[in-house]
Amino acid sequence: QVQLQESGPGLVKPSETLSLTCTVSGASINSYYWGWIRQPPGKGLEWIGYMYDSGRTNYNPSLTSRVTISVDTSRNQISLKLSSVTAADTAVYYCAREVSLAATYGMDVWGRGTSVTVSS
Amino acid sequence: SYELTQPPSVSVSPGQTASITCSGNKLGGKYVSWYQQKPGQSPVLVIYQDNKRPSGIPERFSGSNSGNTATLTISGTQAMDEADYYCQAWDSTTATYVFGPGTKVTVL
């Protein structure tokens, strides 16, 4: 059974870099596509970006200047870094798995999410 | 950038049919996924490739997609179906995803 677990600091100061990790169990990172999605309090889902092929990425155009998604295959982990954060980046951050891109099969496995608050 | 629109809310009586629409330019030419999210929980995929149900999703969930509108239909709606529902599509121009704003389904 595939499981995803997000982790990282729950509190980040404005202007700093948010760093999160998604640990994958039950599946090889090399075999799937992996995405990050966030949800501000009381609001809808926002797609952040995806990674595949152990390093190929694409990002939401509204975030591309601040976001980096990377992989540590030895630990079966995907990382998210978001720089120069503001209060608008306060959200629950989810990682999710896809079998293929272009919404062909959807995001079929999601982590429980990790809440991040941006505040001084 | 590509945008999707959904009605903010839909109300339905138990046992009746709920229809949730998702609109976007030439959406019928793209694959649409639908996600259910209950309060405090992670989203769950309920429909992919417009009309396919993942294993474990009840048959009362169905989908269609044509023209500019995709529709998620819940037949014989149950109290447990009360949740937020989000559509998702692929913007081939930028190779990125977009989510709709979500629809809150209330079972009265």
XYZ file of C-alpha atoms in Angstrom:
228
model
C 0.000 0.000 0.000
C 1.423 3.338 -1.060
C 1.656 5.958 1.660
C 2.844 9.548 1.568
C 3.894 11.519 4.622
C 4.596 15.235 4.520
C 6.834 16.785 7.138
C 8.484 20.080 7.917
C 8.344 23.152 10.156
C 4.875 24.303 11.053
C 5.970 27.916 11.386
C 8.092 29.928 8.962
C 9.024 33.594 9.194
C 8.150 36.022 6.423
C 10.818 36.354 3.708
C 12.366 33.003 4.673
C 12.278 29.722 2.742
C 9.669 27.070 3.434
C 11.107 23.550 3.189
C 8.948 20.424 3.229
C 9.585 16.745 2.616
C 7.288 14.037 1.351
C 8.388 10.533 2.313
C 7.075 7.806 0.021
C 6.568 4.246 1.225
C 5.284 1.293 -0.772
C 6.337 2.662 -4.158
C 9.467 3.666 -5.995
C 9.829 7.365 -6.678
C 11.287 6.547 -10.081
C 8.108 4.831 -11.247
C 5.589 7.643 -10.835
C 4.903 11.334 -11.028
C 4.786 13.363 -7.833
C 3.015 16.611 -7.137
C 2.651 19.251 -4.475
C -0.666 20.967 -3.837
C -1.596 23.484 -1.166
C -4.786 24.730 0.432
C -4.962 28.034 2.326
C -7.289 28.032 5.334
C -10.902 27.960 4.213
C -9.967 28.086 0.529
C -9.599 25.751 -2.419
C -6.791 23.610 -3.782
C -3.868 25.201 -5.605
C -1.502 23.106 -7.699
C 2.144 23.970 -6.980
C 4.154 21.694 -9.251
C 5.210 18.183 -10.183
C 8.345 16.138 -10.583
C 9.096 12.986 -12.556
C 11.974 11.063 -14.031
C 13.982 11.681 -10.869
C 14.260 15.378 -11.422
C 12.211 16.749 -14.296
C 9.850 19.406 -13.000
C 7.192 21.909 -13.918
C 5.627 24.555 -11.727
C 2.562 26.723 -11.383
C 3.362 29.849 -13.417
C 2.300 32.024 -10.485
C 4.899 30.379 -8.220
C 7.660 29.355 -10.602
C 10.083 32.099 -9.533
C 9.968 30.931 -5.903
C 9.461 27.163 -5.980
C 11.822 24.225 -6.330
C 10.861 20.552 -6.218
C 13.640 18.001 -5.914
C 14.112 14.331 -5.124
C 16.285 12.182 -2.892
C 15.957 8.730 -4.417
C 18.118 7.115 -1.736
C 15.564 8.145 0.878
C 12.512 7.890 -1.403
C 11.654 11.503 -0.626
C 10.423 14.479 -2.603
C 11.192 17.956 -1.336
C 9.482 21.289 -1.784
C 11.171 24.623 -1.268
C 9.291 27.913 -1.490
C 11.335 31.059 -1.051
C 10.465 34.568 0.101
C 7.291 33.434 1.828
C 4.545 35.779 2.952
C 1.353 35.285 4.921
C -0.334 34.342 1.640
C 1.713 31.122 1.658
C 0.055 29.953 4.864
C -1.656 26.715 3.921
C -1.886 22.971 4.299
C 0.623 21.453 1.902
C -0.077 18.063 0.336
C 2.007 15.741 -1.773
C 0.281 13.385 -4.173
C 1.082 10.622 -6.638
C 0.163 10.331 -10.291
C 0.568 7.352 -12.563
C 0.783 9.612 -15.590
C 0.515 13.294 -16.430
C -2.220 15.244 -18.220
C -4.809 14.157 -15.675
C -4.899 10.802 -17.425
C -5.306 8.875 -14.188
C -5.662 11.643 -11.630
C -3.834 12.044 -8.339
C -4.718 8.735 -6.783
C -2.735 8.811 -3.543
C -2.462 11.817 -1.232
C -0.597 12.449 1.967
C -2.358 13.727 5.052
C -0.920 17.178 4.526
C 1.175 19.388 6.745
C 0.087 22.784 7.985
C 2.455 25.703 7.522
C 1.921 29.143 9.004
C 3.950 32.121 7.868
C 4.279 34.548 10.745
C 6.933 36.461 12.625
C -3.706 30.961 -17.953
C -6.382 28.319 -18.124
C -9.277 28.710 -15.697
C -12.045 26.456 -14.447
C -15.291 27.610 -12.893
C -17.616 25.745 -10.542
C -20.767 26.777 -8.690
C -19.914 27.592 -5.061
C -22.590 25.332 -3.670
C -25.117 22.661 -4.555
C -27.874 21.398 -2.288
C -29.540 18.022 -2.663
C -32.044 15.928 -0.718
C -31.020 12.444 0.403
C -31.647 9.893 -2.332
C -31.774 12.525 -5.061
C -29.262 13.340 -7.775
C -26.609 16.030 -7.393
C -24.929 17.494 -10.453
C -21.779 19.567 -10.139
C -20.505 21.395 -13.176
C -17.003 22.477 -14.108
C -16.547 24.861 -17.016
C -13.533 25.853 -19.057
C -12.648 26.767 -22.607
C -12.793 23.618 -24.771
C -12.747 21.530 -21.604
C -14.241 18.636 -23.533
C -10.890 18.215 -25.259
C -9.077 17.633 -21.985
C -9.201 14.920 -19.355
C -10.945 15.976 -16.144
C -10.484 14.519 -12.687
C -12.771 15.071 -9.700
C -11.798 15.058 -6.037
C -13.930 14.825 -2.914
C -12.709 16.524 0.246
C -14.392 16.237 3.609
C -13.576 18.647 6.454
C -10.148 18.027 7.941
C -9.312 15.318 5.414
C -7.150 15.010 2.327
C -8.774 15.061 -1.112
C -9.876 11.729 -2.552
C -9.965 10.978 -6.272
C -13.507 9.982 -7.255
C -13.399 10.334 -11.054
C -10.520 10.349 -13.537
C -10.378 10.507 -17.334
C -13.751 12.265 -17.321
C -15.842 9.248 -16.330
C -13.780 6.482 -14.773
C -14.071 5.487 -11.129
C -11.046 4.391 -9.105
C -11.322 1.153 -7.220
C -13.440 1.570 -4.110
C -15.465 4.542 -5.319
C -19.210 3.812 -5.259
C -21.084 3.448 -8.543
C -23.318 6.386 -7.643
C -20.436 8.661 -8.695
C -20.261 9.260 -12.434
C -18.799 11.856 -14.759
C -19.104 13.296 -18.223
C -17.260 15.904 -20.258
C -18.262 17.602 -23.482
C -17.931 21.000 -25.077
C -16.963 23.471 -22.382
C -18.458 21.634 -19.405
C -17.627 18.599 -17.320
C -20.191 17.251 -14.878
C -19.881 15.133 -11.770
C -23.112 13.360 -10.941
C -23.933 11.750 -7.625
C -26.965 9.494 -7.935
C -28.898 8.514 -4.839
C -26.929 11.003 -2.776
C -26.187 9.961 0.771
C -25.379 12.026 3.830
C -21.778 10.781 3.626
C -21.420 12.496 0.250
C -21.583 15.921 1.861
C -18.200 17.429 1.028
C -16.329 19.860 -1.182
C -15.747 18.707 -4.739
C -12.963 19.968 -6.989
C -12.467 19.450 -10.694
C -8.982 19.359 -12.183
C -7.761 19.660 -15.733
C -4.501 19.750 -17.634
C -3.445 22.892 -19.438
C -1.536 21.486 -22.391
C -0.217 24.936 -23.348
C 1.907 25.148 -20.223
C 1.921 21.458 -19.223
C 0.487 22.427 -15.872
C -2.561 21.592 -13.837
C -5.426 23.751 -12.730
C -8.065 23.114 -10.095
C -11.543 24.521 -10.088
C -12.539 26.679 -7.109
C -14.585 23.888 -5.579
C -18.271 23.202 -4.941
C -19.715 22.538 -1.531
C -22.351 19.829 -1.682
C -24.890 19.951 1.119
C -27.247 17.049 1.701
C -30.366 18.514 3.303
